Amino acid sequence: QLHLQESGPGLVKTSETLSLTCTVAADSIIISSYHWDWIRQPPGKGLEWIGTFYYIGSTYYSPSLKNRVIISVDMSKHSFSLKLNSVTAADTAVYYCARRYTDSFDPWGQGTLVTVSS
Amino acid sequence: SYELTQPPSVSVSPGQTASITCSGDILRDKYASWYQQKPGQSPILVISQNNKRPSGIPERFSGSNSGNTATLTISGTQAMDEADYYCQAWDSRTAVFGGGTKLTVL
């Protein structure tokens, strides 16, 4: 079964860049066959889609975040990453990575809490 | 931008049928997916493409989509089904989630 694991700093200072990595326990052929997405969930709130990456270089981002976000893939490390710049307290959330399978997200990583504070 | 609207909460007695709705114009021609999220856990996919159950999801979970409303139905609801449920669909190249419904099994 496919396994995803998020990693990165749990605390980021206001106005700095949030950087997370999602490691995919799978062969490179698997990574090149699907879209890979980031989704976040502020404490006590609902899910918010951040963006997606497809290995041929296609990326699509949430209209509300597109000016601050970059998603990329490192095939050699079987991972994909999220960078969100100019963060504020509103970016405090649990960040999930997920594989897109047909029109759904499955599976999801366990999530990692990122707190933005000055 | 498109929105998906869910009721904030639904209550059901054990053994009864729970129905959770998700409304939005994008559902008229897009698939709906449903996710279950228990406290402190990641969401898991319970219904894809309106009505398909992934492997390992109990048969009591089913889905439908008609007009602008998708519905998640849980037949014979069990205490273990108490969770938050989110619908999701695609608006062009953007994923949209509903606000979530807290299912309480009383």
Coordinates of N, CA and C in Angstrom, one line a residue:
Chain A
Q1 N 0.8 -1.2 0.0 CA 0.0 0.0 0.0 C 0.9 1.2 0.0
L2 N 0.5 2.2 -0.8 CA 1.3 3.4 -0.9 C 1.3 4.2 0.4
H3 N 2.5 4.7 0.8 CA 2.6 5.4 2.1 C 3.2 6.8 1.8
L4 N 2.6 7.9 2.4 CA 3.2 9.2 2.2 C 3.5 9.8 3.6
Q5 N 4.6 10.5 3.7 CA 5.0 11.0 5.0 C 5.5 12.5 4.8
E6 N 4.9 13.4 5.5 CA 5.3 14.8 5.5 C 6.4 15.0 6.5
S7 N 7.2 16.0 6.2 CA 8.3 16.4 7.1 C 8.7 17.9 6.9
G8 N 9.2 18.5 7.9 CA 9.5 19.9 7.9 C 9.4 20.6 9.2
P9 N 9.8 21.8 9.3 CA 9.8 22.6 10.5 C 8.3 22.7 11.0
G10 N 8.2 22.6 12.3 CA 6.8 22.8 12.9 C 6.5 24.2 13.3
L11 N 7.6 25.0 13.2 CA 7.4 26.5 13.6 C 8.1 27.3 12.5
V12 N 7.4 28.3 12.0 CA 7.9 29.2 11.0 C 7.6 30.6 11.4
K13 N 8.5 31.5 11.3 CA 8.3 32.9 11.7 C 7.5 33.7 10.6
T14 N 6.7 34.6 11.1 CA 5.9 35.4 10.3 C 6.8 36.1 9.2
S15 N 6.3 36.1 8.0 CA 6.9 36.7 6.8 C 7.9 35.8 6.1
E16 N 8.3 34.7 6.8 CA 9.3 33.8 6.2 C 8.6 32.7 5.3
T17 N 9.4 31.8 4.8 CA 8.9 30.7 3.9 C 8.7 29.4 4.6
L18 N 7.6 28.9 4.4 CA 7.2 27.5 4.9 C 7.7 26.5 3.9
S19 N 8.5 25.5 4.3 CA 8.9 24.5 3.4 C 8.7 23.1 4.0
L20 N 8.0 22.3 3.2 CA 7.6 20.9 3.6 C 8.0 20.0 2.5
T21 N 8.3 18.7 2.9 CA 8.6 17.7 2.0 C 7.6 16.5 2.3
C22 N 7.2 15.9 1.2 CA 6.4 14.7 1.3 C 7.2 13.5 0.6
T23 N 7.5 12.5 1.4 CA 8.3 11.4 0.9 C 7.3 10.3 0.5
V24 N 7.4 9.8 -0.7 CA 6.5 8.7 -1.2 C 7.2 7.4 -1.2
A25 N 6.7 6.5 -0.5 CA 7.3 5.1 -0.4 C 6.8 4.4 -1.6
A26 N 7.5 4.6 -2.8 CA 7.0 3.9 -4.0 C 8.1 4.1 -5.0
D27 N 8.0 3.3 -6.1 CA 9.0 3.4 -7.2 C 8.8 4.7 -8.0
S28 N 9.8 5.1 -8.7 CA 9.7 6.3 -9.5 C 8.6 6.2 -10.5
I29 N 8.3 5.0 -11.0 CA 7.3 4.9 -12.0 C 5.9 5.3 -11.4
I30 N 5.8 5.0 -10.2 CA 4.5 5.3 -9.5 C 4.4 6.9 -9.4
I31 N 5.5 7.5 -9.0 CA 5.5 8.9 -8.9 C 5.2 9.6 -10.2
S32 N 5.7 9.1 -11.3 CA 5.5 9.7 -12.6 C 4.2 9.4 -13.2
S33 N 3.4 8.6 -12.5 CA 2.1 8.2 -13.0 C 0.9 9.0 -12.5
Y34 N 1.1 9.8 -11.4 CA 0.0 10.4 -10.8 C 0.3 11.9 -10.5
H35 N -0.8 12.6 -10.2 CA -0.7 14.0 -9.6 C -0.4 13.8 -8.1
W36 N 0.3 14.8 -7.6 CA 0.6 14.8 -6.1 C 0.2 16.2 -5.6
D37 N -0.6 16.2 -4.5 CA -1.2 17.4 -4.0 C -0.9 17.7 -2.6
W38 N -1.0 19.0 -2.3 CA -1.0 19.5 -0.9 C -2.3 20.1 -0.5
I39 N -2.7 19.7 0.7 CA -4.0 20.2 1.3 C -3.7 20.6 2.7
R40 N -4.4 21.6 3.2 CA -4.1 22.0 4.6 C -5.4 22.2 5.3
Q41 N -5.3 22.2 6.7 CA -6.5 22.3 7.5 C -6.1 23.1 8.8
P42 N -6.6 24.4 8.8 CA -6.3 25.2 10.0 C -7.0 24.5 11.2
P43 N -6.4 24.7 12.4 CA -7.0 24.1 13.6 C -8.5 24.3 13.8
G44 N -9.2 23.2 13.9 CA -10.6 23.3 14.1 C -11.5 23.7 12.9
K45 N -10.8 23.7 11.8 CA -11.5 24.2 10.6 C -11.5 23.1 9.5
G46 N -12.0 23.4 8.3 CA -12.1 22.5 7.2 C -10.9 22.4 6.4
L47 N -11.0 21.6 5.3 CA -9.9 21.3 4.4 C -9.8 22.4 3.3
E48 N -8.6 22.7 3.0 CA -8.3 23.7 1.9 C -7.3 23.1 1.0
W49 N -7.6 23.0 -0.3 CA -6.7 22.5 -1.3 C -5.6 23.6 -1.6
I50 N -4.4 23.2 -1.7 CA -3.3 24.2 -2.0 C -2.9 24.1 -3.4
G51 N -2.6 22.9 -3.9 CA -2.1 22.8 -5.3 C -1.7 21.4 -5.6
T52 N -1.3 21.2 -6.9 CA -1.0 19.9 -7.4 C 0.2 20.0 -8.3
F53 N 1.0 18.9 -8.4 CA 2.1 18.8 -9.3 C 2.0 17.5 -10.1
Y54 N 2.2 17.5 -11.4 CA 2.3 16.3 -12.2 C 3.7 16.3 -12.8
Y55 N 4.4 15.1 -12.9 CA 5.8 15.0 -13.1 C 6.3 15.7 -14.4
I56 N 5.4 15.8 -15.3 CA 5.8 16.4 -16.6 C 6.0 17.9 -16.4
G57 N 5.7 18.4 -15.2 CA 5.9 19.8 -15.0 C 4.7 20.6 -14.9
S58 N 3.5 20.0 -14.9 CA 2.3 20.7 -14.8 C 2.0 21.0 -13.3
T59 N 1.8 22.2 -13.0 CA 1.4 22.6 -11.6 C 0.2 23.5 -11.7
Y60 N -0.7 23.3 -10.7 CA -1.9 24.2 -10.6 C -2.1 24.5 -9.1
Y61 N -2.4 25.7 -8.9 CA -2.5 26.2 -7.5 C -3.9 26.8 -7.2
S62 N -4.2 26.8 -5.9 CA -5.4 27.5 -5.5 C -5.3 29.0 -5.9
P63 N -6.4 29.5 -6.4 CA -6.3 30.9 -6.8 C -5.9 31.8 -5.6
S64 N -6.3 31.4 -4.4 CA -6.1 32.3 -3.3 C -4.6 32.2 -2.8
L65 N -3.9 31.2 -3.3 CA -2.5 31.0 -2.8 C -1.5 31.1 -3.9
K66 N -1.9 31.2 -5.1 CA -1.0 31.0 -6.3 C 0.2 32.0 -6.3
N67 N 0.0 33.1 -5.7 CA 1.1 34.1 -5.8 C 2.2 33.8 -4.7
R68 N 1.9 32.8 -3.8 CA 2.9 32.6 -2.8 C 3.4 31.2 -2.7
V69 N 2.9 30.3 -3.6 CA 3.2 28.8 -3.4 C 3.9 28.3 -4.6
I70 N 4.8 27.3 -4.3 CA 5.5 26.5 -5.3 C 5.5 25.1 -4.9
I71 N 5.0 24.2 -5.8 CA 5.1 22.7 -5.6 C 6.0 22.1 -6.6
S72 N 7.0 21.3 -6.1 CA 7.9 20.7 -7.1 C 8.2 19.2 -6.7
V73 N 8.8 18.5 -7.6 CA 9.1 17.1 -7.3 C 10.6 16.8 -7.4
D74 N 11.1 15.9 -6.6 CA 12.4 15.4 -6.7 C 12.4 13.9 -6.9
M75 N 12.4 13.5 -8.2 CA 12.2 12.1 -8.5 C 13.3 11.3 -7.8
S76 N 14.5 11.8 -7.7 CA 15.7 11.0 -7.2 C 15.5 10.7 -5.7
K77 N 14.7 11.5 -5.0 CA 14.5 11.3 -3.6 C 13.1 10.8 -3.4
H78 N 12.3 10.5 -4.4 CA 10.9 10.0 -4.3 C 10.1 10.9 -3.4
S79 N 10.2 12.2 -3.7 CA 9.5 13.2 -2.8 C 9.0 14.4 -3.6
F80 N 8.1 15.1 -3.0 CA 7.6 16.3 -3.6 C 7.5 17.3 -2.5
S81 N 7.7 18.6 -2.8 CA 7.8 19.6 -1.8 C 6.8 20.8 -2.0
L82 N 6.6 21.5 -0.9 CA 5.7 22.7 -0.8 C 6.5 23.8 -0.3
K83 N 6.5 24.9 -1.0 CA 7.1 26.2 -0.4 C 6.0 27.2 -0.5
L84 N 5.7 27.9 0.7 CA 4.7 28.9 0.8 C 5.4 30.1 1.4
N85 N 5.5 31.2 0.7 CA 6.3 32.3 1.2 C 5.4 33.4 1.9
S86 N 6.0 34.3 2.5 CA 5.4 35.4 3.2 C 4.2 35.0 4.1
V87 N 4.5 34.0 4.9 CA 3.5 33.4 5.8 C 3.0 34.3 6.9
T88 N 1.8 34.2 7.3 CA 1.2 34.9 8.4 C 0.5 33.8 9.3
A89 N 0.0 34.3 10.4 CA -0.7 33.4 11.3 C -1.8 32.6 10.7
A90 N -2.4 33.2 9.6 CA -3.5 32.5 8.9 C -3.0 31.3 8.2
D91 N -1.7 31.1 8.0 CA -1.2 29.9 7.4 C -0.9 28.8 8.4
T92 N -1.2 29.0 9.6 CA -1.0 28.0 10.7 C -2.1 26.9 10.4
A93 N -1.6 25.7 10.2 CA -2.5 24.6 9.8 C -1.8 23.2 9.9
V94 N -2.5 22.2 9.8 CA -2.0 20.8 9.5 C -1.9 20.7 8.0
Y95 N -0.7 20.4 7.5 CA -0.5 20.3 6.1 C -0.4 18.8 5.7
Y96 N -1.2 18.4 4.7 CA -1.3 17.1 4.3 C -0.8 17.0 2.8
C97 N 0.0 15.9 2.5 CA 0.2 15.6 1.1 C -0.7 14.4 0.8
A98 N -1.0 14.3 -0.5 CA -1.9 13.2 -0.9 C -1.6 12.9 -2.4
R99 N -1.9 11.7 -2.8 CA -1.9 11.3 -4.2 C -3.3 11.6 -4.7
R100 N -3.3 12.1 -6.0 CA -4.6 12.2 -6.6 C -4.8 11.0 -7.4
Y101 N -5.9 10.3 -7.2 CA -6.3 9.0 -7.9 C -7.7 9.3 -8.5
T102 N -7.7 9.2 -9.8 CA -8.9 9.7 -10.6 C -9.2 11.1 -10.1
D103 N -10.4 11.4 -9.6 CA -10.7 12.7 -9.2 C -10.6 12.9 -7.6
S104 N -10.1 11.9 -7.0 CA -10.1 11.9 -5.5 C -8.6 11.9 -5.0
F105 N -8.5 12.1 -3.7 CA -7.3 12.1 -3.0 C -7.2 10.8 -2.1
D106 N -6.2 10.0 -2.5 CA -6.1 8.7 -1.8 C -4.7 8.1 -2.2
P107 N -3.9 7.8 -1.2 CA -4.1 8.1 0.2 C -3.6 9.5 0.6
W108 N -3.7 9.8 1.9 CA -3.2 11.0 2.5 C -2.0 10.6 3.4
G109 N -1.1 11.6 3.6 CA -0.1 11.4 4.6 C -0.7 11.7 6.0
Q110 N 0.1 11.5 7.0 CA -0.5 11.6 8.4 C -0.6 13.1 8.8
G111 N 0.0 14.0 8.0 CA -0.2 15.4 8.3 C 0.9 15.9 9.2
T112 N 1.2 17.2 9.1 CA 2.2 17.8 10.0 C 1.7 19.2 10.3
L113 N 1.7 19.5 11.6 CA 1.3 20.8 12.0 C 2.4 21.9 11.9
V114 N 2.0 23.0 11.2 CA 3.0 24.1 11.1 C 2.3 25.3 11.7
T115 N 3.1 25.9 12.7 CA 2.6 27.0 13.4 C 3.4 28.2 12.9
V116 N 2.7 29.3 12.6 CA 3.4 30.5 12.2 C 3.3 31.5 13.3
S117 N 4.4 32.0 13.8 CA 4.5 32.9 14.9 C 5.7 33.8 14.8
S118 N 5.5 35.0 15.3 CA 6.6 35.9 15.3 C 7.6 35.6 16.5
Chain B
S1 N -15.6 31.9 -7.8 CA -15.2 30.5 -7.5 C -16.4 29.7 -7.0
Y2 N -16.4 28.4 -7.2 CA -17.5 27.6 -6.8 C -17.4 27.2 -5.3
E3 N -18.5 26.9 -4.8 CA -18.6 26.5 -3.4 C -19.4 25.2 -3.3
L4 N -19.1 24.4 -2.3 CA -19.8 23.2 -1.9 C -20.4 23.4 -0.5
T5 N -21.7 23.2 -0.4 CA -22.3 23.5 0.9 C -22.8 22.2 1.6
Q6 N -22.4 22.0 2.8 CA -22.8 20.9 3.6 C -23.4 21.4 4.9
P7 N -24.4 20.6 5.5 CA -24.9 20.9 6.8 C -23.8 20.8 7.8
P8 N -23.7 21.7 8.8 CA -22.6 21.6 9.8 C -22.7 20.3 10.6
S9 N -23.9 19.8 10.9 CA -24.0 18.6 11.7 C -25.2 17.8 11.3
V10 N -25.1 16.5 11.5 CA -26.1 15.5 11.3 C -26.1 14.5 12.5
S11 N -27.2 14.2 13.0 CA -27.3 13.2 14.1 C -28.1 12.0 13.6
V12 N -27.7 10.8 14.1 CA -28.3 9.6 13.8 C -28.3 8.6 14.9
S13 N -29.3 7.8 15.1 CA -29.2 6.7 16.1 C -28.5 5.5 15.5
P14 N -27.9 4.8 16.4 CA -27.2 3.6 15.9 C -28.1 2.6 15.2
G15 N -27.7 2.1 14.1 CA -28.5 1.2 13.3 C -29.4 1.9 12.2
Q16 N -29.5 3.2 12.4 CA -30.3 3.9 11.4 C -29.5 4.4 10.2
T17 N -30.2 5.0 9.3 CA -29.5 5.5 8.1 C -29.2 7.0 8.2
A18 N -28.0 7.4 7.9 CA -27.5 8.8 8.0 C -27.3 9.2 6.5
S19 N -27.8 10.4 6.2 CA -27.6 11.0 4.9 C -27.0 12.4 5.1
I20 N -25.9 12.6 4.4 CA -25.2 13.9 4.4 C -25.2 14.5 3.0
T21 N -25.6 15.7 2.9 CA -25.8 16.3 1.5 C -24.6 17.3 1.3
C22 N -24.4 17.5 0.0 CA -23.4 18.4 -0.5 C -23.9 19.1 -1.7
S23 N -24.1 20.4 -1.7 CA -24.8 21.1 -2.8 C -23.8 22.1 -3.4
G24 N -23.9 22.2 -4.7 CA -23.1 23.2 -5.5 C -23.3 23.0 -6.9
D25 N -23.2 24.1 -7.7 CA -23.4 24.0 -9.1 C -22.4 23.1 -9.8
I26 N -21.2 23.0 -9.3 CA -20.2 22.2 -10.0 C -20.6 20.8 -10.0
L27 N -21.5 20.3 -9.1 CA -21.8 18.9 -9.1 C -22.8 18.5 -10.2
R28 N -23.2 19.5 -11.0 CA -24.1 19.1 -12.1 C -23.4 18.3 -13.1
D29 N -22.1 18.6 -13.3 CA -21.3 17.8 -14.3 C -19.9 17.4 -13.8
K30 N -19.7 17.3 -12.5 CA -18.5 16.9 -11.9 C -18.7 15.8 -10.9
Y31 N -17.7 14.9 -10.8 CA -17.8 13.8 -9.8 C -17.7 14.4 -8.4
A32 N -18.4 13.8 -7.4 CA -18.2 14.1 -6.0 C -17.4 13.0 -5.3
S33 N -16.5 13.4 -4.4 CA -15.8 12.4 -3.6 C -16.1 12.8 -2.1
W34 N -16.0 11.8 -1.3 CA -16.3 11.9 0.1 C -15.2 11.4 1.0
Y35 N -14.9 12.1 2.1 CA -13.8 11.8 3.0 C -14.3 11.7 4.4
Q36 N -13.8 10.7 5.1 CA -14.1 10.6 6.6 C -12.9 11.0 7.4
Q37 N -13.1 11.9 8.4 CA -12.0 12.3 9.2 C -12.3 12.2 10.7
K38 N -11.6 11.3 11.4 CA -11.8 11.2 12.8 C -10.8 12.1 13.6
P39 N -11.2 12.4 14.8 CA -10.3 13.4 15.5 C -8.8 12.9 15.6
G40 N -7.9 13.8 15.2 CA -6.5 13.6 15.3 C -6.0 12.7 14.1
Q41 N -6.9 12.4 13.2 CA -6.4 11.5 12.1 C -6.5 12.2 10.7
S42 N -5.9 11.6 9.7 CA -5.9 12.1 8.4 C -7.3 11.7 7.8
P43 N -7.7 12.5 6.8 CA -9.0 12.1 6.1 C -8.7 10.8 5.3
I44 N -9.7 10.0 5.2 CA -9.6 8.8 4.3 C -10.8 8.9 3.3
L45 N -10.5 8.4 2.1 CA -11.5 8.4 1.0 C -12.5 7.3 1.3
V46 N -13.8 7.6 1.3 CA -14.9 6.6 1.5 C -15.7 6.4 0.2
I47 N -15.8 7.5 -0.6 CA -16.6 7.4 -1.9 C -15.8 8.2 -2.9
S48 N -15.6 7.6 -4.1 CA -15.1 8.4 -5.2 C -16.0 8.3 -6.4
Q49 N -15.8 9.2 -7.3 CA -16.7 9.3 -8.5 C -18.1 9.1 -8.3
N50 N -18.6 9.8 -7.3 CA -20.1 9.8 -6.9 C -20.5 8.6 -6.1
N51 N -20.1 7.4 -6.5 CA -20.7 6.2 -5.9 C -19.8 5.0 -5.8
K52 N -18.5 5.2 -6.0 CA -17.6 4.1 -5.9 C -16.9 4.0 -4.5
R53 N -17.0 2.8 -4.0 CA -16.3 2.5 -2.7 C -14.9 2.0 -2.9
P54 N -13.9 2.6 -2.3 CA -12.6 2.1 -2.4 C -12.5 0.8 -1.6
S55 N -11.5 0.0 -2.0 CA -11.2 -1.3 -1.2 C -11.1 -1.0 0.3
G56 N -11.8 -1.8 1.0 CA -11.7 -1.7 2.5 C -12.8 -0.8 3.1
I57 N -13.5 -0.1 2.3 CA -14.6 0.7 2.9 C -15.9 -0.2 3.0
P58 N -16.5 -0.2 4.2 CA -17.7 -1.0 4.3 C -18.8 -0.8 3.4
E59 N -19.6 -1.8 3.1 CA -20.7 -1.6 2.1 C -21.8 -0.7 2.6
R60 N -21.8 -0.4 3.9 CA -22.9 0.5 4.4 C -22.7 1.9 3.9
F61 N -21.5 2.2 3.3 CA -21.2 3.6 2.8 C -21.6 3.6 1.3
S62 N -22.4 4.5 0.9 CA -22.8 4.6 -0.5 C -23.0 6.1 -0.9
G63 N -22.9 6.4 -2.2 CA -23.0 7.8 -2.6 C -23.9 7.9 -3.8
S64 N -24.4 9.1 -4.0 CA -25.2 9.4 -5.2 C -25.0 10.9 -5.6
N65 N -25.3 11.2 -6.8 CA -25.2 12.6 -7.2 C -26.3 12.9 -8.3
S66 N -27.1 13.8 -8.0 CA -28.2 14.2 -8.9 C -28.4 15.7 -8.9
G67 N -28.5 16.2 -10.1 CA -28.7 17.7 -10.1 C -27.5 18.3 -9.6
N68 N -27.7 19.2 -8.6 CA -26.6 19.9 -8.0 C -26.3 19.4 -6.6
T69 N -26.8 18.2 -6.2 CA -26.6 17.7 -4.9 C -26.0 16.3 -4.9
A70 N -25.0 16.1 -4.2 CA -24.4 14.8 -3.9 C -24.8 14.4 -2.5
T71 N -25.0 13.1 -2.3 CA -25.4 12.6 -1.0 C -24.6 11.4 -0.6
L72 N -24.0 11.4 0.6 CA -23.4 10.3 1.2 C -24.4 9.7 2.2
T73 N -24.6 8.4 2.0 CA -25.5 7.6 2.8 C -24.8 6.5 3.6
I74 N -25.1 6.5 4.9 CA -24.5 5.4 5.7 C -25.6 4.6 6.3
S75 N -25.7 3.4 5.8 CA -26.8 2.5 6.2 C -26.4 1.7 7.4
G76 N -27.3 1.5 8.4 CA -26.9 0.8 9.6 C -25.8 1.4 10.3
T77 N -25.9 2.7 10.5 CA -24.8 3.5 11.1 C -24.3 2.9 12.4
Q78 N -23.0 2.9 12.6 CA -22.3 2.3 13.8 C -21.6 3.5 14.5
A79 N -21.4 3.2 15.8 CA -20.7 4.2 16.6 C -19.4 4.6 16.0
M80 N -18.7 3.7 15.3 CA -17.4 4.0 14.8 C -17.5 4.9 13.6
D81 N -18.7 5.2 13.1 CA -18.8 6.1 11.9 C -18.9 7.5 12.4
E82 N -18.9 7.8 13.7 CA -19.0 9.2 14.2 C -17.7 9.8 13.7
A83 N -17.8 10.9 13.0 CA -16.6 11.6 12.4 C -17.1 12.8 11.7
D84 N -16.1 13.6 11.1 CA -16.4 14.7 10.2 C -16.3 14.1 8.8
Y85 N -17.2 14.6 8.0 CA -17.3 14.1 6.6 C -17.2 15.3 5.6
Y86 N -16.3 15.2 4.6 CA -16.1 16.3 3.7 C -16.4 15.8 2.3
C87 N -17.2 16.6 1.5 CA -17.3 16.3 0.1 C -16.2 17.1 -0.7
Q88 N -16.0 16.7 -1.9 CA -15.0 17.4 -2.7 C -15.3 17.2 -4.2
A89 N -15.0 18.2 -5.0 CA -15.2 18.1 -6.4 C -14.2 19.0 -7.1
W90 N -14.1 19.0 -8.4 CA -13.2 19.8 -9.2 C -13.9 20.9 -10.0
D91 N -13.4 22.1 -9.8 CA -13.8 23.2 -10.6 C -12.7 23.5 -11.6
S92 N -12.8 23.0 -12.8 CA -11.7 23.1 -13.7 C -10.5 22.4 -13.1
R93 N -9.4 23.2 -12.9 CA -8.2 22.6 -12.3 C -8.0 22.9 -10.8
T94 N -9.1 23.3 -10.2 CA -9.0 23.6 -8.7 C -9.9 22.7 -8.0
A95 N -9.4 22.1 -6.9 CA -10.2 21.2 -6.0 C -10.9 22.1 -5.0
V96 N -12.2 21.7 -4.8 CA -13.0 22.4 -3.9 C -13.6 21.4 -2.9
F97 N -13.5 21.8 -1.6 CA -14.0 21.0 -0.5 C -15.3 21.7 0.1
G98 N -16.2 20.9 0.5 CA -17.3 21.4 1.3 C -16.8 21.7 2.7
G99 N -17.6 22.4 3.5 CA -17.2 22.9 4.8 C -17.1 21.8 5.8
G100 N -17.6 20.6 5.5 CA -17.6 19.5 6.5 C -18.9 19.4 7.3
T101 N -19.2 18.1 7.6 CA -20.4 17.8 8.4 C -20.0 16.9 9.5
K102 N -20.3 17.3 10.7 CA -20.0 16.5 11.9 C -21.1 15.5 12.1
L103 N -20.9 14.2 11.9 CA -21.9 13.2 12.1 C -21.8 12.6 13.6
T104 N -22.9 12.8 14.3 CA -22.9 12.3 15.7 C -23.9 11.1 15.7
V105 N -23.4 10.0 16.3 CA -24.2 8.8 16.5 C -24.6 8.8 17.9
L106 N -25.9 9.0 18.1 CA -26.4 9.2 19.5 C -26.9 7.8 20.1

